Short mmCIF file of C-alpha atoms in Angstrom, two decimals:
data_model
loop_
_atom_site.label_atom_id
_atom_site.label_comp_id
_atom_site.label_asym_id
_atom_site.label_seq_id
_atom_site.Cartn_x
_atom_site.Cartn_y
_atom_site.Cartn_z
CA MET A 1 61.17 1.34 84.18
CA LYS A 2 61.56 4.70 82.59
CA ASN A 3 58.89 3.78 79.88
CA MET A 4 56.39 2.81 82.71
CA LYS A 5 56.96 6.10 84.35
CA ASN A 6 56.39 8.04 81.34
CA ILE A 7 53.16 6.31 80.85
CA LYS A 8 51.95 6.97 84.24
CA MET A 9 53.04 10.52 83.85
CA LYS A 10 50.91 10.85 80.44
CA ILE A 11 47.77 9.43 82.07
CA VAL A 12 48.16 11.95 85.21
CA LEU A 13 48.42 14.73 82.73
CA LEU A 14 45.61 13.84 80.59
CA THR A 15 43.61 13.31 83.36
CA THR A 16 44.27 16.85 84.69
CA VAL A 17 44.12 18.36 81.06
CA LEU A 18 40.59 16.96 80.55
CA LEU A 19 39.30 18.04 84.06
CA LEU A 20 40.45 21.61 83.30
CA SER A 21 38.78 21.59 79.63
CA VAL A 22 35.43 22.89 79.22
CA ALA A 23 32.94 20.24 78.21
CA GLY A 24 32.00 20.20 74.62
CA PHE A 25 33.12 19.10 71.25
CA VAL A 26 36.90 17.88 71.12
CA GLY A 27 38.10 17.28 67.68
CA THR A 28 40.83 14.88 66.76
CA ALA A 29 44.09 16.14 65.28
CA ASP A 30 45.12 15.31 61.79
CA ALA A 31 48.79 13.56 62.15
CA ALA A 32 49.40 14.94 58.53
CA THR A 33 49.27 18.52 59.64
CA THR A 34 49.91 18.78 63.27
CA PHE A 35 53.63 19.12 63.88
CA LEU A 36 56.18 20.70 66.20
CA TYR A 37 58.23 23.53 64.54
CA VAL A 38 61.15 25.96 65.36
CA SER A 39 61.12 29.33 64.58
CA PRO A 40 62.95 31.11 63.06
CA THR A 41 64.15 28.27 60.64
CA ASN A 42 67.22 29.63 59.58
CA VAL A 43 69.69 32.30 60.65
CA SER A 44 73.41 33.00 60.48
CA LYS A 45 75.55 33.69 63.47
CA THR A 46 79.09 34.03 64.44
CA ALA A 47 80.67 31.12 66.15
CA GLY A 48 80.29 31.57 70.03
CA SER A 49 77.07 33.67 69.83
CA VAL A 50 73.81 33.40 71.99
CA PHE A 51 70.51 33.72 70.39
CA ASN A 52 66.82 32.55 71.46
CA ALA A 53 64.62 30.19 69.22
CA SER A 54 60.85 29.47 69.93
CA VAL A 55 59.25 25.92 69.69
CA GLY A 56 55.73 26.22 68.43
CA LEU A 57 52.60 23.77 67.76
CA ASN A 58 50.95 23.96 64.28
CA ASN A 59 47.76 21.95 64.60
CA ALA A 60 46.02 23.33 61.49
CA GLY A 61 42.76 24.21 63.44
CA ASP A 62 42.58 20.64 65.03
CA LYS A 63 42.18 20.64 68.97
CA VAL A 64 45.45 19.22 70.70
CA CYS A 65 45.71 18.72 74.50
CA THR A 66 49.19 17.23 75.45
CA ILE A 67 52.57 17.08 73.83
CA GLU A 68 55.58 15.06 74.34
CA GLY A 69 59.18 14.96 73.13
CA THR A 70 62.84 15.42 73.53
CA LEU A 71 65.02 18.57 72.31
CA VAL A 72 68.15 17.64 70.30
CA PHE A 73 70.84 20.06 70.15
CA ASN A 74 73.74 19.55 67.20
CA ASN A 75 76.47 21.85 67.42
CA LEU A 76 74.78 24.13 70.04
CA THR A 77 75.02 24.33 73.63
CA CYS A 78 71.65 24.84 75.60
CA GLN A 79 71.78 27.75 77.67
CA GLY A 80 68.04 27.60 78.95
CA ILE A 81 64.51 26.59 78.20
CA THR A 82 61.32 28.57 79.36
CA LEU A 83 57.89 27.15 79.04
CA SER A 84 54.98 29.60 77.87
CA SER A 85 52.48 30.37 80.33
CA GLY A 86 49.29 28.78 80.67
CA LEU A 87 50.72 25.09 79.82
CA GLN A 88 50.34 22.20 82.57
CA ALA A 89 53.70 20.76 83.05
CA ILE A 90 54.32 17.04 84.39
CA SER A 91 58.06 17.29 82.95
CA SER A 92 59.45 20.52 82.28
CA PRO A 93 62.68 20.51 80.00
CA SER A 94 65.88 21.59 80.95
CA CYS A 95 69.37 21.98 79.35
CA VAL A 96 70.24 18.93 81.44
CA SER A 97 67.19 16.95 80.59
CA PRO A 98 65.62 18.31 77.51
CA TYR A 99 62.56 15.96 77.82
CA PHE A 100 59.07 17.47 77.91
CA LEU A 101 55.61 16.50 78.85
CA VAL A 102 53.12 19.26 78.78
CA GLY A 103 49.27 19.78 78.47
CA ILE A 104 47.42 22.45 77.10
CA PRO A 105 44.34 23.40 79.42
CA ASN A 106 41.09 23.76 77.40
CA CYS A 107 43.35 22.25 74.51
CA THR A 108 43.85 24.29 71.63
CA VAL A 109 42.70 24.87 68.01
CA SER A 110 45.15 27.35 66.76
CA ASP A 111 48.99 27.86 66.35
CA ARG A 112 50.72 28.14 69.65
CA THR A 113 54.14 28.87 71.26
CA LEU A 114 55.14 26.11 73.73
CA MET A 115 58.71 27.28 74.95
CA THR A 116 61.56 29.34 74.35
CA VAL A 117 65.21 28.15 74.20
CA SER A 118 68.35 29.83 74.60
CA VAL A 119 71.43 28.29 72.59
CA LYS A 120 74.96 29.30 71.86
CA THR A 121 76.97 28.21 68.74
CA GLU A 122 79.92 26.16 69.05
CA ASN A 123 81.88 26.26 65.88
CA THR A 124 81.81 26.84 62.25
CA LYS A 125 79.87 23.78 61.44
CA PRO A 126 76.15 23.81 60.51
CA SER A 127 74.00 23.43 63.56
CA THR A 128 70.44 22.17 64.25
CA LEU A 129 67.89 22.25 66.76
CA SER A 130 65.50 19.28 66.41
CA PHE A 131 63.23 16.69 68.24
CA LYS A 132 62.74 13.05 68.99
CA GLY A 133 60.33 10.95 70.49
CA VAL A 134 57.40 13.42 69.80
CA ASP A 135 53.98 12.43 70.68
CA ILE A 136 51.27 14.78 70.05
CA ILE A 137 47.90 13.83 71.85
CA GLY A 138 44.34 14.95 71.28
CA GLU A 139 40.80 13.54 72.78
CA GLY A 140 42.66 11.41 74.94
CA VAL A 141 44.67 9.54 72.52
CA SER A 142 47.94 9.77 70.25
CA VAL A 143 47.38 11.13 67.08
CA SER A 144 50.80 12.03 66.05
CA SER A 145 53.50 9.75 67.13
CA ALA A 146 57.21 10.70 66.45
CA SER A 147 56.06 13.35 63.91
CA VAL A 148 58.82 15.88 63.70
CA ALA A 149 58.64 19.17 61.24
CA GLY A 150 60.45 22.32 61.05
CA ASN A 151 64.06 21.77 61.81
CA TYR A 152 66.06 24.77 62.79
CA ASN A 153 69.35 25.15 61.10
CA VAL A 154 72.15 27.37 62.08
CA ALA A 155 74.91 28.33 60.01
CA PRO A 156 77.63 30.10 62.13
CA VAL A 157 79.62 32.52 60.02
CA VAL A 158 83.36 32.24 60.45
CA LYS A 159 85.13 35.06 62.21
CA PRO A 160 87.07 37.43 59.76
CA ALA A 161 90.76 36.90 59.52
CA PRO A 162 92.92 39.52 60.84
CA VAL A 163 94.17 42.29 58.75
CA VAL A 164 98.29 41.97 58.05
CA ALA A 165 99.63 45.36 58.34
CA PRO A 166 101.32 46.55 55.12
CA THR A 167 105.04 46.20 54.73
CA PRO A 168 106.65 49.62 56.00
CA VAL A 169 108.35 51.68 53.33
CA VAL A 170 111.94 52.37 54.03
CA LYS A 171 113.08 55.92 53.58
CA GLU A 172 116.18 57.85 54.26
CA THR A 173 115.09 58.31 57.79
CA PRO A 174 113.63 54.82 58.72
CA LYS A 175 110.28 55.09 60.10
CA THR A 176 107.77 52.45 61.46
CA THR A 177 104.32 52.29 60.29
CA PRO A 178 102.08 51.69 63.19
CA LYS A 179 100.05 48.19 63.05
CA THR A 180 96.50 48.61 62.33
CA THR A 181 93.57 46.17 63.06
CA THR A 182 90.18 45.71 61.59
CA PRO A 183 87.52 46.03 64.31
CA LYS A 184 85.19 42.96 64.89
CA PRO A 185 81.86 43.33 63.21
CA LYS A 186 79.44 44.08 65.78
CA GLU A 187 76.80 41.41 66.71
CA THR A 188 73.07 42.03 66.29
CA THR A 189 70.69 40.41 68.74
CA PRO A 190 67.68 38.82 67.07
CA ALA A 191 64.40 40.29 67.92
CA PRO A 192 62.24 38.09 70.40
CA VAL A 193 59.64 35.83 69.33
CA VAL A 194 56.35 37.26 69.87
CA ASN A 195 53.25 35.04 70.05
CA SER A 196 50.51 35.60 67.51
CA ALA A 197 47.86 33.15 68.71
CA LYS A 198 44.30 34.98 68.98
CA ALA A 199 41.80 32.34 69.13
CA ILE A 200 38.57 31.92 71.18
CA THR A 201 38.80 28.39 72.86
CA SER A 202 35.84 28.35 75.07
CA PHE A 203 32.51 30.57 75.41
CA ASP A 204 30.14 29.49 78.17
CA PHE A 205 27.29 30.77 80.25
CA ALA A 206 28.15 29.08 83.64
CA ALA A 207 24.59 30.42 85.15
CA TYR A 208 22.81 28.37 82.82
CA ALA A 209 25.20 25.36 81.97
CA VAL A 210 25.29 26.19 78.23
CA VAL A 211 28.54 25.99 76.40
CA GLY A 212 28.67 27.85 73.08
CA ALA A 213 29.49 26.20 69.82
CA ILE A 214 32.52 27.73 68.18
CA ASN A 215 33.09 27.73 64.32
CA GLU A 216 36.62 28.36 63.75
CA ASP A 217 36.43 28.64 59.91
CA THR A 218 33.44 31.37 59.93
CA LYS A 219 34.71 32.78 63.31
CA THR A 220 31.24 32.58 64.84
CA ILE A 221 29.73 31.39 68.23
CA VAL A 222 26.22 30.38 68.79
CA ALA A 223 24.34 29.17 72.02
CA THR A 224 20.84 28.56 72.78
CA LEU A 225 19.45 29.39 76.27
CA PRO A 226 16.48 28.21 78.30
CA TYR A 227 13.02 29.75 77.73
CA GLY A 228 12.56 32.97 79.56
CA THR A 229 16.02 33.72 79.60
CA ASP A 230 16.57 37.75 79.99
CA VAL A 231 19.40 37.93 77.25
CA THR A 232 19.91 41.80 78.17
CA ALA A 233 22.48 41.32 80.95
CA LEU A 234 24.17 37.67 80.20
CA VAL A 235 27.60 36.96 81.84
CA PRO A 236 29.87 34.63 79.47
CA MET A 237 33.28 33.12 80.78
CA ILE A 238 35.73 33.34 77.75
CA THR A 239 38.90 31.46 77.27
CA THR A 240 41.47 32.48 74.44
CA THR A 241 45.03 31.85 73.36
CA GLY A 242 45.44 35.64 72.96
CA LYS A 243 46.69 38.37 75.40
CA THR A 244 43.32 40.14 75.78
CA VAL A 245 39.54 39.91 74.77
CA SER A 246 37.13 42.78 74.40
CA PRO A 247 34.46 42.87 75.79
CA ALA A 248 36.14 41.06 78.70
CA SER A 249 35.26 37.66 79.95
CA GLY A 250 32.93 38.03 82.94
CA ALA A 251 31.41 41.30 81.88
CA ALA A 252 27.57 41.42 81.59
CA GLN A 253 26.30 41.99 77.86
CA ASP A 254 23.34 42.82 76.06
CA PHE A 255 22.61 40.09 73.36
CA THR A 256 19.43 41.04 71.97
CA ASP A 257 21.60 41.46 68.78
CA PRO A 258 24.84 39.54 67.80
CA VAL A 259 27.94 40.85 69.67
CA ALA A 260 31.35 41.20 68.11
CA TYR A 261 34.23 40.03 70.52
CA THR A 262 37.97 40.83 69.65
CA VAL A 263 40.91 38.87 70.57
CA THR A 264 44.17 40.73 70.61
CA ALA A 265 47.45 38.70 70.52
CA GLU A 266 50.69 39.37 72.20
CA ASP A 267 52.05 40.68 68.76
CA LYS A 268 49.05 42.92 68.78
CA SER A 269 47.61 41.51 65.67
CA THR A 270 43.59 40.99 66.20
CA GLN A 271 40.75 38.38 65.51
CA THR A 272 36.88 39.30 65.76
CA TYR A 273 34.18 36.58 66.52
CA THR A 274 30.46 37.08 66.22
CA VAL A 275 28.40 35.83 69.01
CA ALA A 276 24.81 35.04 68.35
CA ILE A 277 22.43 33.90 71.38
CA THR A 278 18.84 32.28 70.85
CA VAL A 279 16.25 31.72 73.51
CA ALA A 280 14.56 28.20 73.36
CA ALA A 281 10.67 28.32 72.62
CA ASN A 282 7.79 27.97 75.30
CA PRO A 283 7.76 24.33 76.28
CA ALA A 284 4.36 24.35 77.91
CA LYS A 285 1.82 21.95 76.82
CA ALA A 286 -1.11 21.31 79.01
CA ILE A 287 -4.88 21.04 78.92
CA THR A 288 -6.44 23.47 81.74
CA ASP A 289 -10.06 23.15 81.01
CA PHE A 290 -12.09 20.13 79.31
CA SER A 291 -16.02 20.46 78.99
CA PHE A 292 -19.17 19.59 77.39
CA LYS A 293 -21.61 22.71 77.21
CA GLY A 294 -24.60 22.14 79.48
CA LEU A 295 -23.39 18.64 80.21
CA GLY A 296 -20.40 18.77 82.72
CA ALA A 297 -16.86 19.88 83.24
CA GLY A 298 -13.91 17.40 83.09
CA VAL A 299 -11.78 16.42 86.32
CA ILE A 300 -8.23 16.64 85.22
CA ASN A 301 -5.40 14.60 86.70
CA GLU A 302 -2.29 16.29 85.57
CA THR A 303 0.17 13.60 87.19
CA ASN A 304 -1.24 10.80 84.99
CA HIS A 305 -2.61 13.16 82.13
CA VAL A 306 -6.16 11.73 82.39
CA ILE A 307 -9.46 13.68 82.09
CA THR A 308 -12.86 12.25 83.26
CA VAL A 309 -16.26 14.06 82.25
CA THR A 310 -19.59 12.58 83.75
CA VAL A 311 -22.63 13.37 81.86
CA PRO A 312 -26.37 13.17 82.85
CA PHE A 313 -28.25 10.07 82.72
CA GLY A 314 -29.36 9.32 79.21
CA THR A 315 -26.72 11.45 77.25
CA LYS A 316 -25.62 9.82 73.91
CA VAL A 317 -22.06 9.98 74.04
CA ASN A 318 -21.34 8.98 70.44
CA ALA A 319 -21.41 12.61 69.54
CA LEU A 320 -20.31 15.22 71.87
CA THR A 321 -18.56 18.63 71.33
CA PRO A 322 -16.15 19.69 73.86
CA THR A 323 -14.85 22.97 74.62
CA ILE A 324 -10.84 22.94 75.55
CA VAL A 325 -8.59 25.57 76.89
CA ILE A 326 -4.81 24.81 76.64
CA ASN A 327 -1.63 26.16 77.55
CA GLY A 328 0.41 25.73 74.41
CA VAL A 329 0.02 26.49 70.61
CA ALA A 330 -2.30 23.69 69.34
CA VAL A 331 -4.59 20.51 70.67
CA SER A 332 -5.70 17.69 68.26
CA PRO A 333 -8.44 17.01 67.97
CA ALA A 334 -9.40 20.59 67.98
CA SER A 335 -11.66 22.35 70.39
CA GLY A 336 -15.31 22.61 69.15
CA MET A 337 -14.72 19.43 66.95
CA THR A 338 -17.56 16.69 67.61
CA GLN A 339 -16.06 13.54 68.55
CA ASP A 340 -17.33 9.81 69.40
CA PHE A 341 -16.70 9.51 73.23
CA THR A 342 -18.23 5.95 73.27
CA HIS A 343 -14.73 4.97 74.25
CA SER A 344 -11.62 6.93 75.55
CA VAL A 345 -10.27 9.50 73.24
CA ILE A 346 -6.72 10.83 72.97
CA TYR A 347 -5.96 14.42 72.90
CA THR A 348 -2.56 15.76 72.07
CA VAL A 349 -1.36 19.29 73.07
CA THR A 350 1.76 20.64 71.11
CA ALA A 351 4.11 23.44 72.62
CA ALA A 352 5.70 26.34 70.77
CA ASP A 353 8.87 24.23 70.87
CA ASP A 354 7.20 21.38 69.04
CA SER A 355 7.27 19.03 72.03
CA THR A 356 3.90 17.27 72.79
CA GLN A 357 2.06 16.03 75.72
CA ALA A 358 -1.29 13.35 75.33
CA TYR A 359 -4.33 13.17 77.54
CA THR A 360 -6.74 10.45 77.85
CA VAL A 361 -10.39 11.71 77.90
CA THR A 362 -13.26 9.47 79.20
CA ALA A 363 -16.83 10.38 79.12
CA THR A 364 -19.08 8.81 81.85
CA VAL A 365 -22.69 8.54 81.73
CA ALA A 366 -24.52 8.83 85.31
CA ALA A 367 -26.72 6.31 86.71
CA LYS A 368 -30.55 6.77 86.72
CA LYS A 369 -31.87 7.96 90.18
CA VAL A 370 -34.55 5.96 92.05
CA ALA A 371 -37.42 8.05 93.70
CA LYS A 372 -37.74 7.11 97.47
CA SER A 373 -40.58 9.58 98.67
CA SER A 374 -43.45 7.20 98.71
CA LEU A 375 -44.26 4.39 101.06
CA LEU A 376 -44.10 1.97 98.28
CA GLY A 377 -40.76 3.35 97.52
CA SER A 378 -39.43 2.93 100.62
CA MET A 379 -40.87 -0.57 100.68
CA ALA A 380 -39.22 -1.26 97.20
CA ASN A 381 -35.87 -0.24 98.99
CA VAL A 382 -36.23 -2.52 101.66
CA LEU A 383 -37.28 -5.45 99.58
CA SER A 384 -33.97 -4.55 97.30
CA LEU A 385 -32.10 -5.96 100.47
CA GLY A 386 -30.66 -9.51 100.43
CA THR A 387 -32.88 -12.50 99.75
CA GLY A 388 -32.83 -13.74 103.22
CA LYS A 389 -34.73 -10.38 104.08
CA VAL A 390 -37.41 -10.46 101.73
CA TRP A 391 -40.03 -12.16 103.69
CA LEU A 392 -39.42 -10.30 106.89
CA ALA A 393 -40.17 -7.05 104.83
CA VAL A 394 -43.18 -8.52 103.38
CA ILE A 395 -44.49 -9.28 106.84
CA VAL A 396 -43.81 -6.13 108.40
CA THR A 397 -45.52 -4.42 105.46
CA LEU A 398 -48.54 -6.56 105.90
CA ILE A 399 -48.75 -5.67 109.67
CA ILE A 400 -48.59 -1.99 109.06
CA LEU A 401 -51.34 -2.22 106.41
CA GLY A 402 -53.37 -4.07 108.81
CA VAL A 403 -53.13 -1.63 111.63
CA ILE A 404 -53.69 1.26 109.23
CA GLY A 405 -56.86 -0.54 107.99
CA TYR A 406 -58.20 -1.28 111.44
CA PHE A 407 -57.98 2.16 112.57
CA ILE A 408 -59.72 3.56 109.32
CA LEU A 409 -62.58 1.05 109.82
CA LYS A 410 -62.90 2.01 113.73
CA GLY A 411 -63.23 5.42 112.93
CA ASN A 412 -65.62 5.18 110.28
CA LYS A 413 -68.06 3.12 112.77
CA LYS A 414 -67.84 5.99 115.41
CA LYS A 415 -68.64 8.45 112.47
CA ALA A 416 -71.76 6.32 111.71
CA LYS A 417 -72.96 6.20 115.20
CA LYS A 418 -72.52 9.89 115.62
CA GLU A 419 -74.58 10.63 112.82
CA VAL A 420 -77.47 8.45 114.08
CA LYS A 421 -77.72 10.12 117.29
CA GLN A 422 -77.88 13.64 115.76
CA GLU A 423 -80.74 12.77 113.37
CA PRO A 424 -84.08 14.59 114.49
CA LEU A 425 -87.46 12.36 115.53
CA ILE A 426 -90.16 12.11 113.21
CA LYS A 427 -93.37 13.36 114.58
#
């Protein structure tokens, strides 16, 4: 039952730690170099004295998210256990129950102090503070099982034997020499252990959903922001293992040039990181105008990336030279290059960020226009109707021509009679 409970607790803790972690690269820890240790490793104490020891995690630069284990006291009496700030504890250790299961929000990539333990020596025998059941977890899986390194050995100093008073010298007048004792050596309290961790564990720009890439070896951080971003007043959110960072997290900063960020540890030691920001190139890649000089302009369908150009009847489309205007850095085939448009032609626009967009261009020749101004033309249009209407059109045409001929003949006869009446008589 206890094992099942511990497994459930691990699952809850890992889920909590992963939700608190910044999205990005999570490295796997190396079981050969990742271990728990006690500091200082050796010290001499008088039996019965009380002193502090710190439990630290050394992960050699790998990312560690969760630590599990149990403290073991040999010839030492536990006085108190205090977890370091910033840890996510599912099971906090105590002197009664020294088992611990804790997570590190955002995980860690550097040496870190986990807890401080106060102990009291019991006797003159050598004493140790060690571990059992250690499980160091990174990236959601166990990467170091029951791996313990850095034993804490205590070698108590035997209390000095009391000084025996010298035998009094008997004189004529007996005198008693007062008994003298050697004062007990004054105990010294060890200096408290101060955390030296000073690493940047996350550096992101929430406004752009961009997370910086941290190179712990070179102490550099790089990030690429979207095209058009103003880098003169960017606000980064920073997480560190140290006490402070300068410039501070959340403070607007001009990233026109690389910026140095300095982390200060609790022991006042420092570490500087150089942050460089890059703005992505322009992704624009569109044809905004396509035409054949003197022949016609294209109709651009930006949704389907299709361009249609209608040229006059009789135009030969096997050698047309287009003029092209684009929003990008290049188009292929190029503007001004003669091209055969017997079939559709693909034009590809390239953006500054090297992305591309293809357009399909089709040249269509307009149909021949038919004159409709003359009577014969009108009749031709009528005759172009269906076959069933051809004879009706012929009959109507003949009737119209007959009526016109009748009135022409009648007019000519009247004109002839009038001319006869007006002719003078011959005397």
